[in-house]
XYZ file of C-alpha atoms in Angstrom:
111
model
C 94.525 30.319 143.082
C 97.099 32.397 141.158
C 95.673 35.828 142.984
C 96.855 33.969 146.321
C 99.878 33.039 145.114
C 100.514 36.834 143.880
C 99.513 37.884 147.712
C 101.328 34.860 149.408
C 104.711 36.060 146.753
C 104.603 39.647 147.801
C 104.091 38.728 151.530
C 107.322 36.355 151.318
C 109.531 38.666 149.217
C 108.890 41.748 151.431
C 109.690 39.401 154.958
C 112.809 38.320 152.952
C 113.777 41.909 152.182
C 113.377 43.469 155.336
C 115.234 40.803 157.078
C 118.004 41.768 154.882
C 117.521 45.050 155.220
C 117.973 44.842 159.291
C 120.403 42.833 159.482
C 122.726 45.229 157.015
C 122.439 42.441 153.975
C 120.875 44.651 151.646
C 122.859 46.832 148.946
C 119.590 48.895 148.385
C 121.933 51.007 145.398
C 122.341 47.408 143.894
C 118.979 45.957 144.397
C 117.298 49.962 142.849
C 118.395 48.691 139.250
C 116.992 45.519 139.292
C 113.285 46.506 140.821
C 113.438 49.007 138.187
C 112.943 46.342 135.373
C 111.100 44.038 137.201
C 108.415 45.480 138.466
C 106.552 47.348 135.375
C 107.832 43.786 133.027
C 105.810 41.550 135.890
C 102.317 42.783 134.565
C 103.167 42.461 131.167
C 104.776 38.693 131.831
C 101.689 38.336 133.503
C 99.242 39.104 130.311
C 101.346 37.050 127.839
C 100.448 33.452 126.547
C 102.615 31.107 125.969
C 102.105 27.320 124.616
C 102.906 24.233 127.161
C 104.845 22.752 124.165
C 107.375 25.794 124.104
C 107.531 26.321 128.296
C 108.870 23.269 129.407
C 111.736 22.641 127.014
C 112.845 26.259 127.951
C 112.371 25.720 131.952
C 113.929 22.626 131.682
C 117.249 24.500 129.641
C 117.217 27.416 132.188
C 116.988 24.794 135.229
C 119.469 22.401 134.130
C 122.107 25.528 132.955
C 121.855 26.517 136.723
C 122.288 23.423 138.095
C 125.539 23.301 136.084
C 126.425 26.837 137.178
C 125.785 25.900 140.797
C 127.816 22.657 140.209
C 130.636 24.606 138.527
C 133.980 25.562 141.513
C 134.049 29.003 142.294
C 136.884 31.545 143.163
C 137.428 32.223 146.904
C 134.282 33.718 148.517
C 134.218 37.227 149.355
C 134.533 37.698 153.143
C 131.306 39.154 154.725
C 132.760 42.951 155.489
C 134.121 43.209 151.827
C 132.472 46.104 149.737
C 129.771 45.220 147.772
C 130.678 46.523 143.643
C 128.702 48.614 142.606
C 126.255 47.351 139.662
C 126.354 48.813 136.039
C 122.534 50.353 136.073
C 121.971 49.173 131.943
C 122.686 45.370 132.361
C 121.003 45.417 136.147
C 117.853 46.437 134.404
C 117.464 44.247 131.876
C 118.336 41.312 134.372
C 115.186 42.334 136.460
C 112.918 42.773 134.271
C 114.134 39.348 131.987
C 114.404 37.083 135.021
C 110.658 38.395 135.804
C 109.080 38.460 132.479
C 110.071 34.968 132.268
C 108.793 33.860 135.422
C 105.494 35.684 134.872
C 105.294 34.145 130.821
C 105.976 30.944 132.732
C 103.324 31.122 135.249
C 100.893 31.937 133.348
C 101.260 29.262 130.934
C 101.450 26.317 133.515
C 98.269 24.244 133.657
């Protein structure tokens, strides 16, 4: 099952992406830092254990901190032709490859 997953992922990600990319959405100077640390961390995610005891108090952290972040009143949004800023390369790295080492450790570990 998890090799079809992996295929069905890809396949998904790479429709999203070149929607974006058509339709102008997609800042491919922003998005460079980001597949820079995720991609090479997503096989080593991948290869880690990690006890069911230790996954599911940290999902359920991470999920409930977004759900408060999503929850939380924003500033006014940015209008659709505004400049997109550019993204400090260091901190864009380490956000890919985090966010996807910890979905990978996580995947693997679920039952």
């Amino acid at each position: 099952m998890k090799p079809t997953a992996l295929v069905l992922n890809i396949l998904v990600a790479s429709i999203a992406i070149a929607r974006y990319a058509r339709a102008g959405a997609c800042a491919w100077a922003v998005l460079q830092p980001f597949l820079l640390g995720s991609v090479p961390l997503a096989a080593l995610g991948g290869a880690l254990p990690l006890p069911g005891a230790f996954y599911r108090p940290v999902v359920a952290a991470l999920l409930l901190l977004a759900a408060a972040r999503l929850l939380r009143p924003t500033a006014a949004t940015r209008p659709a032709d505004a400049a997109v800023a550019p993204v400090p390369v260091g901190p864009a790295v380490a956000a890919g490859a985090g966010i996807v080492l910890l979905a990978d450790i996580y995947d693997r570990a679920r039952p």
